[in-house]
Amino acid sequence: MRTALLQSSGRPGSVGENLKVLDAAAGRAAAAGALLLAAPEMFLTGYAIGDDIGRLAEPADGESADAIADIAGRHGLAIAYGYPERDGETVFNSAQMISAEGIRLANYRKTHLFGCFERDHFTPGEQPVVQAELGGLTVGLMICYDVEFPENVRAHALAGTDLLVVPTAQMHPFQFVAESMIPVRAWENQLYLAYVNRVGQEGEFDFVGLSALAGPDGVARARAGRGEELVFADADPAFLAASREANPYLNDRRPGLYGSLV
């Protein structure tokens, strides 16, 4: 399944402009044969927008979700994107995937909030594994800091996730996560991992780009640089099956020894 990663910070504070950026990227992605377009964490509104997070937060089935469903339908591909989700008085840092038919397939709420900024504006989610079927693959959702906890990604591997999509807002000086940790997470859990980042200066944060789609062999199939970019890579179910057959990690686990971890 050809996957497109939109490395961009869009236009922080402007939902309308970010929908235009997403629409244009969806057109380019579809023309290149992609079945899935992934955008970064909080792409809909911007990340470092302070109290505007609460003002711009929307329900999972809100107006922007409808607009993105229209974009997905017009271009014939699924879209995964980050946004602030409002549920009553509670706001979550969420990621949602909408199908090419405009159907909401999955909605994930970030379970591990990073730093005071996120803890001041969001409530953590409580469901670690969220999945949907797409293009013959089981696709999972996670957000940024979540992927840095090995237990989180292993839970997806044990639940059968084939492609883990991770919208992120990875900032300096933590670029080693994008460069080193992401390929290792894909290898040790025998799945494809799409890590799609923001880029450039935004408020106090300097986002490092380096978006990547890593395979179960620990090799990045695509790697963006430090600027705005749309990159493509394929998640191949046949290669994944062969890699899982050859790599014994999941079969050689001894869960009885790991009780002390929890």
GROMACS .gro file of C-alpha atoms in nm:
model
  262
    1MET     CA    1   0.000   0.000   0.000
    2ARG     CA    2   0.161   0.321  -0.115
    3THR     CA    3   0.165   0.571   0.170
    4ALA     CA    4   0.233   0.944   0.148
    5LEU     CA    5   0.378   1.138   0.441
    6LEU     CA    6   0.301   1.510   0.447
    7GLN     CA    7   0.586   1.675   0.637
    8SER     CA    8   0.450   2.021   0.705
    9SER     CA    9   0.340   2.248   0.988
   10GLY     CA   10   0.071   2.394   0.766
   11ARG     CA   11  -0.050   2.736   0.880
   12PRO     CA   12  -0.071   2.736   1.261
   13GLY     CA   13  -0.394   2.887   1.388
   14SER     CA   14  -0.584   2.860   1.059
   15VAL     CA   15  -0.799   2.552   1.012
   16GLY     CA   16  -0.917   2.674   0.671
   17GLU     CA   17  -0.563   2.717   0.537
   18ASN     CA   18  -0.456   2.378   0.673
   19LEU     CA   19  -0.749   2.213   0.497
   20LYS     CA   20  -0.627   2.375   0.173
   21VAL     CA   21  -0.274   2.243   0.231
   22LEU     CA   22  -0.416   1.897   0.299
   23ASP     CA   23  -0.634   1.912  -0.013
   24ALA     CA   24  -0.336   2.002  -0.233
   25ALA     CA   25  -0.123   1.727  -0.078
   26ALA     CA   26  -0.403   1.474  -0.126
   27GLY     CA   27  -0.414   1.559  -0.496
   28ARG     CA   28  -0.039   1.506  -0.532
   29ALA     CA   29  -0.050   1.186  -0.327
   30ALA     CA   30  -0.335   1.039  -0.527
   31ALA     CA   31  -0.160   1.123  -0.854
   32ALA     CA   32   0.142   0.925  -0.729
   33GLY     CA   33  -0.076   0.622  -0.651
   34ALA     CA   34  -0.097   0.658  -0.274
   35LEU     CA   35  -0.388   0.492  -0.093
   36LEU     CA   36  -0.312   0.669   0.237
   37LEU     CA   37  -0.199   1.023   0.317
   38ALA     CA   38  -0.070   1.086   0.671
   39ALA     CA   39  -0.032   1.435   0.819
   40PRO     CA   40   0.145   1.537   1.143
   41GLU     CA   41   0.029   1.579   1.501
   42MET     CA   42  -0.217   1.866   1.546
   43PHE     CA   43  -0.200   1.940   1.173
   44LEU     CA   44  -0.556   2.069   1.156
   45THR     CA   45  -0.493   2.366   1.386
   46GLY     CA   46  -0.120   2.395   1.452
   47TYR     CA   47   0.062   2.272   1.761
   48ALA     CA   48   0.205   2.575   1.946
   49ILE     CA   49  -0.113   2.782   1.946
   50GLY     CA   50  -0.165   2.810   2.322
   51ASP     CA   51  -0.521   2.865   2.439
   52ASP     CA   52  -0.645   2.856   2.080
   53ILE     CA   53  -0.624   2.479   2.121
   54GLY     CA   54  -0.942   2.487   2.326
   55ARG     CA   55  -1.109   2.737   2.096
   56LEU     CA   56  -1.035   2.540   1.779
   57ALA     CA   57  -1.094   2.191   1.920
   58GLU     CA   58  -1.374   2.000   1.745
   59PRO     CA   59  -1.563   1.675   1.796
   60ALA     CA   60  -1.435   1.372   1.604
   61ASP     CA   61  -1.738   1.406   1.375
   62GLY     CA   62  -1.720   1.786   1.349
   63GLU     CA   63  -1.714   2.019   1.050
   64SER     CA   64  -1.346   1.964   0.978
   65ALA     CA   65  -1.390   1.588   0.979
   66ASP     CA   66  -1.663   1.636   0.719
   67ALA     CA   67  -1.433   1.857   0.514
   68ILE     CA   68  -1.153   1.600   0.527
   69ALA     CA   69  -1.399   1.325   0.433
   70ASP     CA   70  -1.483   1.533   0.125
   71ILE     CA   71  -1.111   1.573   0.042
   72ALA     CA   72  -1.055   1.199   0.082
   73GLY     CA   73  -1.354   1.118  -0.138
   74ARG     CA   74  -1.262   1.362  -0.415
   75HIS     CA   75  -0.906   1.230  -0.437
   76GLY     CA   76  -0.981   0.864  -0.369
   77LEU     CA   77  -0.746   0.796  -0.078
   78ALA     CA   78  -0.762   0.760   0.298
   79ILE     CA   79  -0.633   1.042   0.520
   80ALA     CA   80  -0.488   1.025   0.873
   81TYR     CA   81  -0.434   1.355   1.053
   82GLY     CA   82  -0.378   1.506   1.396
   83TYR     CA   83  -0.619   1.750   1.558
   84PRO     CA   84  -0.746   1.870   1.899
   85GLU     CA   85  -1.061   1.673   1.979
   86ARG     CA   86  -1.333   1.817   2.197
   87ASP     CA   87  -1.558   1.579   2.388
   88GLY     CA   88  -1.781   1.790   2.610
   89GLU     CA   89  -1.551   1.999   2.828
   90THR     CA   90  -1.254   1.766   2.770
   91VAL     CA   91  -0.991   1.818   2.499
   92PHE     CA   92  -0.770   1.537   2.368
   93ASN     CA   93  -0.469   1.539   2.139
   94SER     CA   94  -0.611   1.305   1.877
   95ALA     CA   95  -0.547   1.145   1.540
   96GLN     CA   96  -0.821   1.032   1.307
   97MET     CA   97  -0.826   0.821   0.990
   98ILE     CA   98  -1.095   0.869   0.727
   99SER     CA   99  -1.139   0.633   0.432
  100ALA     CA  100  -1.149   0.714   0.061
  101GLU     CA  101  -1.525   0.671   0.090
  102GLY     CA  102  -1.541   0.943   0.355
  103ILE     CA  103  -1.601   0.700   0.643
  104ARG     CA  104  -1.439   0.765   0.981
  105LEU     CA  105  -1.236   0.448   1.034
  106ALA     CA  106  -1.050   0.514   1.359
  107ASN     CA  107  -0.994   0.786   1.618
  108TYR     CA  108  -0.709   0.772   1.868
  109ARG     CA  109  -0.644   0.992   2.172
  110LYS     CA  110  -0.279   1.039   2.272
  111THR     CA  111  -0.211   0.834   2.584
  112HIS     CA  112   0.128   0.977   2.687
  113LEU     CA  113   0.137   1.358   2.701
  114PHE     CA  114   0.475   1.526   2.661
  115GLY     CA  115   0.581   1.814   2.883
  116CYS     CA  116   0.393   2.087   3.064
  117PHE     CA  117   0.253   2.236   2.742
  118GLU     CA  118   0.056   1.924   2.654
  119ARG     CA  119  -0.045   1.845   3.012
  120ASP     CA  120  -0.180   2.198   3.050
  121HIS     CA  121  -0.401   2.170   2.739
  122PHE     CA  122  -0.500   1.805   2.701
  123THR     CA  123  -0.640   1.508   2.885
  124PRO     CA  124  -0.461   1.178   2.816
  125GLY     CA  125  -0.647   0.904   2.631
  126GLU     CA  126  -0.696   0.561   2.783
  127GLN     CA  127  -0.713   0.326   2.483
  128PRO     CA  128  -0.364   0.221   2.370
  129VAL     CA  129  -0.451   0.022   2.058
  130VAL     CA  130  -0.679   0.168   1.792
  131GLN     CA  131  -0.688  -0.004   1.451
  132ALA     CA  132  -0.873  -0.017   1.120
  133GLU     CA  133  -0.852  -0.227   0.805
  134LEU     CA  134  -0.723  -0.048   0.498
  135GLY     CA  135  -0.584  -0.177   0.169
  136GLY     CA  136  -0.546  -0.530   0.300
  137LEU     CA  137  -0.347  -0.415   0.605
  138THR     CA  138  -0.435  -0.362   0.969
  139VAL     CA  139  -0.346   0.002   1.030
  140GLY     CA  140  -0.291   0.136   1.381
  141LEU     CA  141  -0.274   0.493   1.511
  142MET     CA  142  -0.043   0.645   1.772
  143ILE     CA  143   0.087   0.998   1.837
  144CYS     CA  144   0.446   1.119   1.882
  145TYR     CA  145   0.564   1.054   2.242
  146ASP     CA  146   0.353   0.737   2.256
  147VAL     CA  147   0.592   0.558   2.020
  148GLU     CA  148   0.884   0.616   2.258
  149PHE     CA  149   0.730   0.370   2.504
  150PRO     CA  150   0.821   0.018   2.383
  151GLU     CA  151   0.519  -0.132   2.557
  152ASN     CA  152   0.288   0.077   2.341
  153VAL     CA  153   0.428  -0.043   2.011
  154ARG     CA  154   0.453  -0.402   2.132
  155ALA     CA  155   0.084  -0.391   2.220
  156HIS     CA  156   0.014  -0.302   1.856
  157ALA     CA  157   0.237  -0.583   1.732
  158LEU     CA  158   0.059  -0.836   1.952
  159ALA     CA  159  -0.278  -0.703   1.831
  160GLY     CA  160  -0.179  -0.761   1.468
  161THR     CA  161  -0.102  -0.409   1.348
  162ASP     CA  162   0.077  -0.419   1.011
  163LEU     CA  163   0.127  -0.047   0.956
  164LEU     CA  164   0.150   0.187   1.254
  165VAL     CA  165   0.086   0.551   1.158
  166VAL     CA  166   0.235   0.803   1.401
  167PRO     CA  167   0.157   1.172   1.348
  168THR     CA  168   0.423   1.357   1.546
  169ALA     CA  169   0.558   1.694   1.656
  170GLN     CA  170   0.917   1.586   1.713
  171MET     CA  171   1.136   1.876   1.819
  172HIS     CA  172   1.503   1.960   1.868
  173PRO     CA  173   1.712   1.815   2.037
  174PHE     CA  174   1.531   1.479   2.016
  175GLN     CA  175   1.590   1.403   1.648
  176PHE     CA  176   1.755   1.072   1.741
  177VAL     CA  177   1.402   0.939   1.785
  178ALA     CA  178   1.328   0.992   1.416
  179GLU     CA  179   1.674   0.888   1.304
  180SER     CA  180   1.734   0.580   1.521
  181MET     CA  181   1.440   0.477   1.737
  182ILE     CA  182   1.175   0.457   1.464
  183PRO     CA  183   1.359   0.198   1.250
  184VAL     CA  184   1.436  -0.004   1.563
  185ARG     CA  185   1.071   0.002   1.674
  186ALA     CA  186   0.968  -0.128   1.330
  187TRP     CA  187   1.231  -0.405   1.345
  188GLU     CA  188   1.171  -0.524   1.700
  189ASN     CA  189   0.794  -0.534   1.649
  190GLN     CA  190   0.789  -0.660   1.291
  191LEU     CA  191   0.564  -0.396   1.140
  192TYR     CA  192   0.579  -0.093   0.913
  193LEU     CA  193   0.597   0.238   1.098
  194ALA     CA  194   0.505   0.569   0.936
  195TYR     CA  195   0.635   0.863   1.141
  196VAL     CA  196   0.519   1.197   1.001
  197ASN     CA  197   0.652   1.515   1.156
  198ARG     CA  198   0.602   1.888   1.167
  199VAL     CA  199   0.887   2.110   1.048
  200GLY     CA  200   1.045   2.445   1.131
  201GLN     CA  201   1.006   2.696   1.412
  202GLU     CA  202   0.668   2.724   1.582
  203GLY     CA  203   0.649   2.923   1.902
  204GLU     CA  204   0.914   2.789   2.139
  205PHE     CA  205   0.948   2.464   1.944
  206ASP     CA  206   1.187   2.380   1.661
  207PHE     CA  207   1.044   2.080   1.475
  208VAL     CA  208   1.309   1.865   1.309
  209GLY     CA  209   1.125   1.700   1.018
  210LEU     CA  210   1.299   1.370   0.928
  211SER     CA  211   0.966   1.194   0.866
  212ALA     CA  212   1.013   0.830   0.771
  213LEU     CA  213   0.839   0.509   0.681
  214ALA     CA  214   1.046   0.224   0.826
  215GLY     CA  215   1.000  -0.143   0.739
  216PRO     CA  216   1.017  -0.458   0.949
  217ASP     CA  217   1.380  -0.499   0.841
  218GLY     CA  218   1.469  -0.176   1.020
  219VAL     CA  219   1.529   0.011   0.693
  220ALA     CA  220   1.364   0.346   0.620
  221ARG     CA  221   1.183   0.312   0.287
  222ALA     CA  222   1.146   0.690   0.272
  223ARG     CA  223   1.313   0.966   0.470
  224ALA     CA  224   1.232   1.337   0.449
  225GLY     CA  225   1.479   1.615   0.517
  226ARG     CA  226   1.430   1.925   0.731
  227GLY     CA  227   1.191   2.120   0.507
  228GLU     CA  228   0.832   2.087   0.389
  229GLU     CA  229   0.806   1.773   0.182
  230LEU     CA  230   0.574   1.498   0.060
  231VAL     CA  231   0.746   1.159   0.059
  232PHE     CA  232   0.622   0.817  -0.050
  233ALA     CA  233   0.689   0.457   0.044
  234ASP     CA  234   0.516   0.121   0.009
  235ALA     CA  235   0.398  -0.108   0.288
  236ASP     CA  236   0.420  -0.452   0.127
  237PRO     CA  237   0.217  -0.727   0.299
  238ALA     CA  238   0.415  -1.004   0.126
  239PHE     CA  239   0.746  -0.865   0.249
  240LEU     CA  240   0.596  -0.819   0.596
  241ALA     CA  241   0.481  -1.183   0.608
  242ALA     CA  242   0.825  -1.307   0.499
  243SER     CA  243   0.999  -1.085   0.754
  244ARG     CA  244   0.774  -1.210   1.036
  245GLU     CA  245   0.847  -1.567   0.933
  246ALA     CA  246   1.221  -1.505   0.944
  247ASN     CA  247   1.236  -1.289   1.259
  248PRO     CA  248   1.161  -1.481   1.581
  249TYR     CA  249   1.116  -1.188   1.822
  250LEU     CA  250   0.742  -1.215   1.874
  251ASN     CA  251   0.741  -1.596   1.883
  252ASP     CA  252   1.037  -1.615   2.122
  253ARG     CA  253   0.884  -1.390   2.386
  254ARG     CA  254   0.843  -1.531   2.737
  255PRO     CA  255   0.558  -1.323   2.884
  256GLY     CA  256   0.573  -1.507   3.215
  257LEU     CA  257   0.905  -1.336   3.287
  258TYR     CA  258   0.777  -0.985   3.226
  259GLY     CA  259   0.517  -0.946   3.501
  260SER     CA  260   0.740  -0.705   3.693
  261LEU     CA  261   0.715  -0.457   3.405
  262VAL     CA  262   0.358  -0.375   3.497
   0.00000   0.00000   0.00000
